[in-house]
Short mmCIF file of C-alpha atoms in Angstrom, two decimals:
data_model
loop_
_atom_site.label_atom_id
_atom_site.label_comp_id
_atom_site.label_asym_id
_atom_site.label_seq_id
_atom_site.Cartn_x
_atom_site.Cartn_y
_atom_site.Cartn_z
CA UNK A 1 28.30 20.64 -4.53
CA UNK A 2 25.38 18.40 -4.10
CA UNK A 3 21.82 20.18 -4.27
CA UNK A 4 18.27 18.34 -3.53
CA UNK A 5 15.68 18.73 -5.73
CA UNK A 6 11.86 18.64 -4.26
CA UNK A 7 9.59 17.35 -7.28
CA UNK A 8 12.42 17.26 -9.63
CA UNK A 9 11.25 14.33 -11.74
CA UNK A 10 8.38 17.80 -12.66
CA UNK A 11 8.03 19.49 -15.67
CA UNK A 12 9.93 22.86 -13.68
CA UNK A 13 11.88 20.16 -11.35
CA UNK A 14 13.26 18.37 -14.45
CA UNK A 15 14.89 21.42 -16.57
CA UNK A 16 16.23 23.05 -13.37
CA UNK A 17 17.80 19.43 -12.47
CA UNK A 18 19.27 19.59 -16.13
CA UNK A 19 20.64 23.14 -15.90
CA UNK A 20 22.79 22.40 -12.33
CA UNK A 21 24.09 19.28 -13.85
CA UNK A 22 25.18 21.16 -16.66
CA UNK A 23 26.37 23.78 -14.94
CA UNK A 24 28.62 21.14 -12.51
CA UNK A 25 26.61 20.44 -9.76
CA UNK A 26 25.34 16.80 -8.32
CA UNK A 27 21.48 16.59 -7.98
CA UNK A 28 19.62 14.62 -5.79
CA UNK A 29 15.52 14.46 -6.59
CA UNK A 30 13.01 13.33 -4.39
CA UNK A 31 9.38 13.41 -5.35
CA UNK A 32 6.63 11.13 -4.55
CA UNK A 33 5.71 10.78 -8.93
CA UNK A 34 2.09 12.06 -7.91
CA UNK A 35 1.84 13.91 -10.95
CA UNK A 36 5.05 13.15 -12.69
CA UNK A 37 7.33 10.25 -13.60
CA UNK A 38 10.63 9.33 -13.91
CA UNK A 39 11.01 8.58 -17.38
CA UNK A 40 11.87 13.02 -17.20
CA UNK A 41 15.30 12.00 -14.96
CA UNK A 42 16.12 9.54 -17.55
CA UNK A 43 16.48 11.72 -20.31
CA UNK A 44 18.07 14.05 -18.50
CA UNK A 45 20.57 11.71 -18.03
CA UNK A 46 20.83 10.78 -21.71
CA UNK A 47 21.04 14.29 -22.60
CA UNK A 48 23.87 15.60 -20.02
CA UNK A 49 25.66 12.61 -19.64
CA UNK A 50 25.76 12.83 -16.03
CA UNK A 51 23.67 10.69 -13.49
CA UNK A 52 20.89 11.60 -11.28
CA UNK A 53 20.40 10.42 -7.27
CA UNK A 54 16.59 9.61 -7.25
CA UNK A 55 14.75 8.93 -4.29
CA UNK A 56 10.92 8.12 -4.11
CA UNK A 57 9.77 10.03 -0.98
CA UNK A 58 7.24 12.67 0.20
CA UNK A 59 8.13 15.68 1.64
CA UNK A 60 5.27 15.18 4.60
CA UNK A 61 7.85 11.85 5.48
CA UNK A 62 10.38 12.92 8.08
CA UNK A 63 11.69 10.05 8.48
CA UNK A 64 12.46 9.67 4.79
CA UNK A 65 13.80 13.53 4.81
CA UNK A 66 16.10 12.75 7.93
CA UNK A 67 17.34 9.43 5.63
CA UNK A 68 18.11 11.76 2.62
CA UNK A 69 20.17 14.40 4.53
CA UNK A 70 22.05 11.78 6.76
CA UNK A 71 23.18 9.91 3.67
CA UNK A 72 23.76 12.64 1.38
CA UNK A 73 25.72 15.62 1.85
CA UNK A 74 23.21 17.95 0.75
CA UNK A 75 24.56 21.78 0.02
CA UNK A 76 21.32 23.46 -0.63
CA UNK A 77 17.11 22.93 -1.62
CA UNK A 78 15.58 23.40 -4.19
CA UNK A 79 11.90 22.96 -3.69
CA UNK A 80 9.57 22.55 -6.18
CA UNK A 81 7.52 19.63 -4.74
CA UNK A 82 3.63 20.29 -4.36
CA UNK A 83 -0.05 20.14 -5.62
CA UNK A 84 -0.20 23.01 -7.82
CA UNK A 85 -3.79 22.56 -9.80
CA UNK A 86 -5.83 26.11 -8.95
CA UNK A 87 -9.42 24.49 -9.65
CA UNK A 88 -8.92 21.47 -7.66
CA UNK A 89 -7.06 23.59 -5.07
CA UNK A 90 -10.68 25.09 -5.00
CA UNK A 91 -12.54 21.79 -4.27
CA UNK A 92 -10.15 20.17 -2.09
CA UNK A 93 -8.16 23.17 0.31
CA UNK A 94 -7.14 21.01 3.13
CA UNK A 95 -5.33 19.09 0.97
CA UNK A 96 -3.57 21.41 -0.59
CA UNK A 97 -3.19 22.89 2.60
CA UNK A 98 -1.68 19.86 4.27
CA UNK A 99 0.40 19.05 1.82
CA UNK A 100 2.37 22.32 0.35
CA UNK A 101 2.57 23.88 3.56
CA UNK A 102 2.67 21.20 5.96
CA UNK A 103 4.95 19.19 3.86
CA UNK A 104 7.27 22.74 3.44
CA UNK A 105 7.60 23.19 7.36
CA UNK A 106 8.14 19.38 7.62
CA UNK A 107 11.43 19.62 4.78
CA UNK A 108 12.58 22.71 7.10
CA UNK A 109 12.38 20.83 9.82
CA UNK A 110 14.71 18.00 8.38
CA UNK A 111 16.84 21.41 6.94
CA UNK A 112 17.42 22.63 10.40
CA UNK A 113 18.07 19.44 12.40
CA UNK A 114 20.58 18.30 9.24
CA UNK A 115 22.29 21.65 9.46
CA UNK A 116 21.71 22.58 5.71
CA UNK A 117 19.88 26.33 5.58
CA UNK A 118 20.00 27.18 2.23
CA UNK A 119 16.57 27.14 0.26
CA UNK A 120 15.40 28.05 -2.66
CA UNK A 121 11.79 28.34 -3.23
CA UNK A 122 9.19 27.85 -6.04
CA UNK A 123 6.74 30.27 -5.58
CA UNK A 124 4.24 32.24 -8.11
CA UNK A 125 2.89 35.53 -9.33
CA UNK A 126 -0.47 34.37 -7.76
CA UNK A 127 0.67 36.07 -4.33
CA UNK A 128 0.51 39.83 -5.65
CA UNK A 129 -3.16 38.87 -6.27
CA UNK A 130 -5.59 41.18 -8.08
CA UNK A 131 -5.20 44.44 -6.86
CA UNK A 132 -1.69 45.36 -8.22
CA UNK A 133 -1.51 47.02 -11.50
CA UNK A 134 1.32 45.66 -13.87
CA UNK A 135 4.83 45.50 -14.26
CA UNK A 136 4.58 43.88 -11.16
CA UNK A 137 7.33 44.29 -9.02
CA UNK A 138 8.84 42.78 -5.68
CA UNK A 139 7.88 45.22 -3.30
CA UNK A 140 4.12 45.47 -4.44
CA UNK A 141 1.81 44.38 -2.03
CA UNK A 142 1.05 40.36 -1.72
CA UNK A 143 -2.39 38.67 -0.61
CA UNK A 144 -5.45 39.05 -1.81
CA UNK A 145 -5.13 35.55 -3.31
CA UNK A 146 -8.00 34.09 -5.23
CA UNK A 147 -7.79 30.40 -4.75
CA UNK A 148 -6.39 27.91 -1.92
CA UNK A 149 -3.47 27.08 -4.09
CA UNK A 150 -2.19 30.86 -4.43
CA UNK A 151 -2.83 30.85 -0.76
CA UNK A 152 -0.42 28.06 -0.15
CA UNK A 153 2.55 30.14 -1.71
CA UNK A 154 2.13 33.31 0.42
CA UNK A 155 2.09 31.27 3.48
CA UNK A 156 5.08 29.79 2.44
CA UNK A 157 6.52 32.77 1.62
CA UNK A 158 5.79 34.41 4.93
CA UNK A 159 7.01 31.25 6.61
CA UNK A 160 10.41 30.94 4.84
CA UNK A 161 11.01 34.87 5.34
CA UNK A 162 10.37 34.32 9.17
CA UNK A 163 12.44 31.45 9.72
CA UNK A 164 15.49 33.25 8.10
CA UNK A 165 14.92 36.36 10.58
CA UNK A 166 14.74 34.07 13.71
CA UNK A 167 17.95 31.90 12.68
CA UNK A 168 20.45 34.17 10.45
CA UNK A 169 22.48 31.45 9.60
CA UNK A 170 19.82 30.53 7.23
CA UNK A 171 19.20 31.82 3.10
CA UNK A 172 16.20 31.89 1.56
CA UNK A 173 15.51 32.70 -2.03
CA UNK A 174 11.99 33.22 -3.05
CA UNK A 175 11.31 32.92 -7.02
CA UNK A 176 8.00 34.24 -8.11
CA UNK A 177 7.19 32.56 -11.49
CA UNK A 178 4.89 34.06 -14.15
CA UNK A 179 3.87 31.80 -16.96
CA UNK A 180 6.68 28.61 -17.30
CA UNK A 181 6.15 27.32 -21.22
CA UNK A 182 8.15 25.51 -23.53
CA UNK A 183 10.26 22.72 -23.45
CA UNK A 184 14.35 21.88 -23.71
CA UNK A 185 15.50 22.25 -27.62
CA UNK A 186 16.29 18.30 -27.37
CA UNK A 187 12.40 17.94 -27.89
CA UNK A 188 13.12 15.02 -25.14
CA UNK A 189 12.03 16.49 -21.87
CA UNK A 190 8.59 18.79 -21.66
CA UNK A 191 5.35 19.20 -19.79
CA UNK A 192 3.46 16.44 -19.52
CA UNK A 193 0.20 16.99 -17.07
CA UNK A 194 -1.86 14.26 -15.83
CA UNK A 195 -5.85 14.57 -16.76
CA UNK A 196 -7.14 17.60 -18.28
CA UNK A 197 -4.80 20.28 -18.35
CA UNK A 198 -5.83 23.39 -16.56
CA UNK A 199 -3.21 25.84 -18.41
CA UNK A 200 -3.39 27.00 -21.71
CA UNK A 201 0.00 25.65 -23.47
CA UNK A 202 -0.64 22.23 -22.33
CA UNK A 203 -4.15 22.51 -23.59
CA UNK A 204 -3.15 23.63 -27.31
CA UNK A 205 -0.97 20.87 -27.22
CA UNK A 206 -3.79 18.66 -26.77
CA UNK A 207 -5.57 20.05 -29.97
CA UNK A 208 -2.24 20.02 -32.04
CA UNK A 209 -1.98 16.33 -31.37
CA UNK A 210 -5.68 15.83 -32.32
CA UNK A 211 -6.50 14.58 -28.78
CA UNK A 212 -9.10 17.50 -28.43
CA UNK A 213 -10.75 19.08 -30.85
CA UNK A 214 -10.53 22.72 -30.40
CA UNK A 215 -9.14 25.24 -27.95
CA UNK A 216 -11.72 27.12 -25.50
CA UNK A 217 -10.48 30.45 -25.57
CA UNK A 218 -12.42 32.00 -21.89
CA UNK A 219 -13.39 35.47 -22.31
CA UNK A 220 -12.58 37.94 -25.20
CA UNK A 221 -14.33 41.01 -23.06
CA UNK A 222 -10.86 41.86 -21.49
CA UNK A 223 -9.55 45.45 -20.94
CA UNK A 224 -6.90 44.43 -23.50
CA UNK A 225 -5.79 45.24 -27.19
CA UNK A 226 -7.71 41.79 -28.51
CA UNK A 227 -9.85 41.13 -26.00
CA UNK A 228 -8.22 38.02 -24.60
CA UNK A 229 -6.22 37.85 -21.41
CA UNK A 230 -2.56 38.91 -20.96
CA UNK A 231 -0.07 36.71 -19.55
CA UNK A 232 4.01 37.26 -19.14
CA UNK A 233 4.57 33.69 -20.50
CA UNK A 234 8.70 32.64 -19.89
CA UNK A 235 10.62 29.96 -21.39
CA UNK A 236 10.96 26.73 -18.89
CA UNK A 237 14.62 26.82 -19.85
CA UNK A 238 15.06 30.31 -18.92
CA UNK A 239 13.38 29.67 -15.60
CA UNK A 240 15.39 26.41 -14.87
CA UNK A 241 18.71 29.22 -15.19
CA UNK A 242 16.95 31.17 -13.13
CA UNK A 243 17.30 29.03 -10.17
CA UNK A 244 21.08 28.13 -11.04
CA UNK A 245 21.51 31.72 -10.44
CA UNK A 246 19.11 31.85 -6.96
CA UNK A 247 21.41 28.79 -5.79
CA UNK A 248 24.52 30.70 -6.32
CA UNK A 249 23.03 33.37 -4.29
CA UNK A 250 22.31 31.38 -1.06
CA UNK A 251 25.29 29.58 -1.39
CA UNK A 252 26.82 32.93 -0.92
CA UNK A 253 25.01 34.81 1.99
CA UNK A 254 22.30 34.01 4.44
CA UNK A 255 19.12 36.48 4.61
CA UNK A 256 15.83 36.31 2.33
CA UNK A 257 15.37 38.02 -0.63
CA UNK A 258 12.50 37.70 -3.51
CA UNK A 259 12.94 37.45 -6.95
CA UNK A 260 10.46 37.45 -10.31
CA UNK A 261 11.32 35.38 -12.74
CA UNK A 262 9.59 36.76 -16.07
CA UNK A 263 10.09 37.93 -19.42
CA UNK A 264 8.39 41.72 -18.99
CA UNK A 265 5.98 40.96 -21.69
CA UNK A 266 2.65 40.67 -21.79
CA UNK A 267 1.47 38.04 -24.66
CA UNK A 268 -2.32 37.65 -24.98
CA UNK A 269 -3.81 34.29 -25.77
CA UNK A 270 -4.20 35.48 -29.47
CA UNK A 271 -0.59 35.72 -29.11
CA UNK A 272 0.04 32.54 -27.82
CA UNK A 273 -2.66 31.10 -30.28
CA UNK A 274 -0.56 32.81 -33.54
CA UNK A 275 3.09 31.61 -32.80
CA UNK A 276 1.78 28.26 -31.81
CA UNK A 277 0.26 28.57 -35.51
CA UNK A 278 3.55 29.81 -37.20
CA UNK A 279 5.45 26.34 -35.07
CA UNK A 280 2.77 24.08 -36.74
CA UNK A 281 2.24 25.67 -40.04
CA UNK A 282 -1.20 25.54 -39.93
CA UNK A 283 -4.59 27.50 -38.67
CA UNK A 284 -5.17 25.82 -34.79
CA UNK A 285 -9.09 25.65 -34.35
CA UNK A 286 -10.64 27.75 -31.75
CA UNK A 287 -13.73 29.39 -30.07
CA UNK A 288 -14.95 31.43 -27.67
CA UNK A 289 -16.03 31.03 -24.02
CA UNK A 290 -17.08 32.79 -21.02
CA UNK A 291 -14.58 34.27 -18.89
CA UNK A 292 -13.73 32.35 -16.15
CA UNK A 293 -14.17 33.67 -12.51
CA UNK A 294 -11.63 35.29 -10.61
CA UNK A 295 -9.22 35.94 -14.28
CA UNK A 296 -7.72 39.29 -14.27
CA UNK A 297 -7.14 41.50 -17.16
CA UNK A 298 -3.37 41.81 -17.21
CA UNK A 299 -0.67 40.26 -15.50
CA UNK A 300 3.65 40.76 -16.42
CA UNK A 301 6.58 40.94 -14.31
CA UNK A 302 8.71 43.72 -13.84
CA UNK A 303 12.21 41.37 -13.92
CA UNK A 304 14.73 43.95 -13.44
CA UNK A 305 15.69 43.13 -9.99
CA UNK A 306 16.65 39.83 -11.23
CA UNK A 307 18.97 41.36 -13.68
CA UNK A 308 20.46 43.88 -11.21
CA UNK A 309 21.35 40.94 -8.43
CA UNK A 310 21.14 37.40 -9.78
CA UNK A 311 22.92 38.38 -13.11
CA UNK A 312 19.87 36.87 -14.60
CA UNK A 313 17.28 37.71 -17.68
CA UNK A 314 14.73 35.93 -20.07
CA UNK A 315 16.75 35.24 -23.26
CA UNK A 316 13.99 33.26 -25.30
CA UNK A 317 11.51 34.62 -27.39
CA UNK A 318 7.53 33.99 -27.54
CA UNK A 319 8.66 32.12 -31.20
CA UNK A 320 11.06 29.92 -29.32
CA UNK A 321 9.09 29.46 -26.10
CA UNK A 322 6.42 27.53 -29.19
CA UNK A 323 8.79 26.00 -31.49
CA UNK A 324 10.29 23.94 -28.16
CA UNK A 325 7.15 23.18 -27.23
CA UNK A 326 5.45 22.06 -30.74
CA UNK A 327 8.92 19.71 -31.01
CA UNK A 328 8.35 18.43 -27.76
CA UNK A 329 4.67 17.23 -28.21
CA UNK A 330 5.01 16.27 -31.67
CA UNK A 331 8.14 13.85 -30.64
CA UNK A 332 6.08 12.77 -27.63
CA UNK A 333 1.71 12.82 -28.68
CA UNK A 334 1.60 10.98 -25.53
CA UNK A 335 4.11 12.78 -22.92
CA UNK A 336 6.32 10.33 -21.06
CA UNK A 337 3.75 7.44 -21.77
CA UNK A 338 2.29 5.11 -19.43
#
């Protein structure tokens, strides 16, 4: 079975694209490389073995969609592909507008007319907002959001979720991710942002390759046992297996259905700070900053409907999630490279 990949040369995109091939299925990727490259497919190549269908197109391009689906025979979606930075989100909402939700209705668009109805959808935490109290779980209340970005996903959502109960031949998975870290054991495939990264992994990477000099930690005034805020951080691998699982689903049966995709734990940035210390072997320099606006104390998943249905569960530790990571950026100081 063939499955198309939107943004799959990504940091997400490119583990999940590992994990089908492994697990026997043919990808096809399109992305438009605006903040990835596809040096990721390559070594995803070299480490399965197995060859990759690339195709450099935007999802806001019908025409290129309608060329993808009429000259592959594409099974399912995955769809990663989209502008995913909260802060710029902030300055620049139209865009972001325009382009994860316009760009989403134009793929199902291309879906419909091409006959495939099976999607699987990267979505995010950010749609339970502020007001739930965690575990979160599945049927808690969504909205609220606090940026443009966030905003993007629940319309999504919603969208997805009504075009499966209008047309029941169609499957929809929705995957709400918490915190995606780590990198695959091979130390050859990773995260590798463009610019200044806006999440905190990426940015202690930064200082452990000497390219900044110390982490900002924002806020240590939290309603938490340090101070610092909590975060249900998941291992990138563990999420990729996720979605082999949320394929097999709508491969299976038509309908909608939501899924998080977390580890249950809640690992403060002192946490995160400490294994990342224990993968280097040395004390990481730090201080302290303001809080930023609109961070929330708490925030981890309550992923035991993904156990009960998909079959699925975190399997790698907070100790893992930073070794992989560590061995990633220490193998690559530079990411992908120019």
């Amino acid at each position: 079975m063939s499955i198309l990949v939107t943004g799959g040369a990504g940091y997400i995109g490119s583990h999940t694209v590992l994990e089908l091939l492994n697990a026997g299925y043919d990808a096809v990727v399109i992305d438009n490389l605006c903040n990835s490259k596809t040096e990721s497919l390559k070594r995803v190549e070299e480490i399965t073995g197995k060859s990759v269908k690339f195709i450099k197109a935007d999802i806001r391009d019908r025409a290129a969609l309608d060329d993808v689906f009429a000259n592959n025979k594409i099974d399912a979606v995955i769809h990663f592909a989209g502008l995913k930075s909260v802060p710029e989100s902030a300055e620049k909402p139209l865009e972001y507008y325009e382009n994860n939700i316009g760009g989403t209705v134009n793929l199902c668009l291309a879906m419909r007319d091409a006959g495939c109805k099976k999607i699987v959808f990267s979505s995010s935490a950010t749609v339970y907002g502020g007001d739930n109290v965690s575990p979160l779980r599945e049927d808690m209340p969504t909205g609220k959001t606090t940026n443009p970005y966030g905003t993007t996903k629940l319309y999504i959502e919603k969208i997805l979720q009504d075009t499966a109960a209008a047309d029941k031949d169609w499957s929809v998975c929705l995957l709400r991710y918490f915190n995606p870290i780590g990198a695959h054991e091979s130390g050859r495939i990773g995260e590798d942002p463009r610019g200044i990264p806006n999440n905190l992994m990426p940015y202690i990477m930064r200082v452990v390759v000497g390219k900044l000099p110390e982490l900002v930690v924002y806020g240590n005034d939290f309603d938490t046992p340090d101070g610092t805020g909590v975060r249900d951080y998941i291992h990138v691998v563990d999420l990729a297996l996720g979605h082999i699982k949320a394929v097999e689903k709508v491969l299976g049966e038509t309908g909608s259905s939501i899924y998080n995709l977390g580890t249950g734990i809640g690992y403060s940035v002192l946490d995160i700070i400490a294994a990342v210390e224990k993968a280097i072997g040395r004390p990481l320099p730090y201080k302290f900053g303001p809080r930023r606006a609109g961070d929330i104390d708490t925030c981890f998943s309550d992923p035991s409907k993904a156990k009960r249905e998909l079959g699925w569960e975190a399997k790698r530790n907070l100790e893992k999630m930073c070794e992989d990571t560590v061995r990633w950026q220490l193998n690559n100081p530079d990411g992908y490279g120019d």
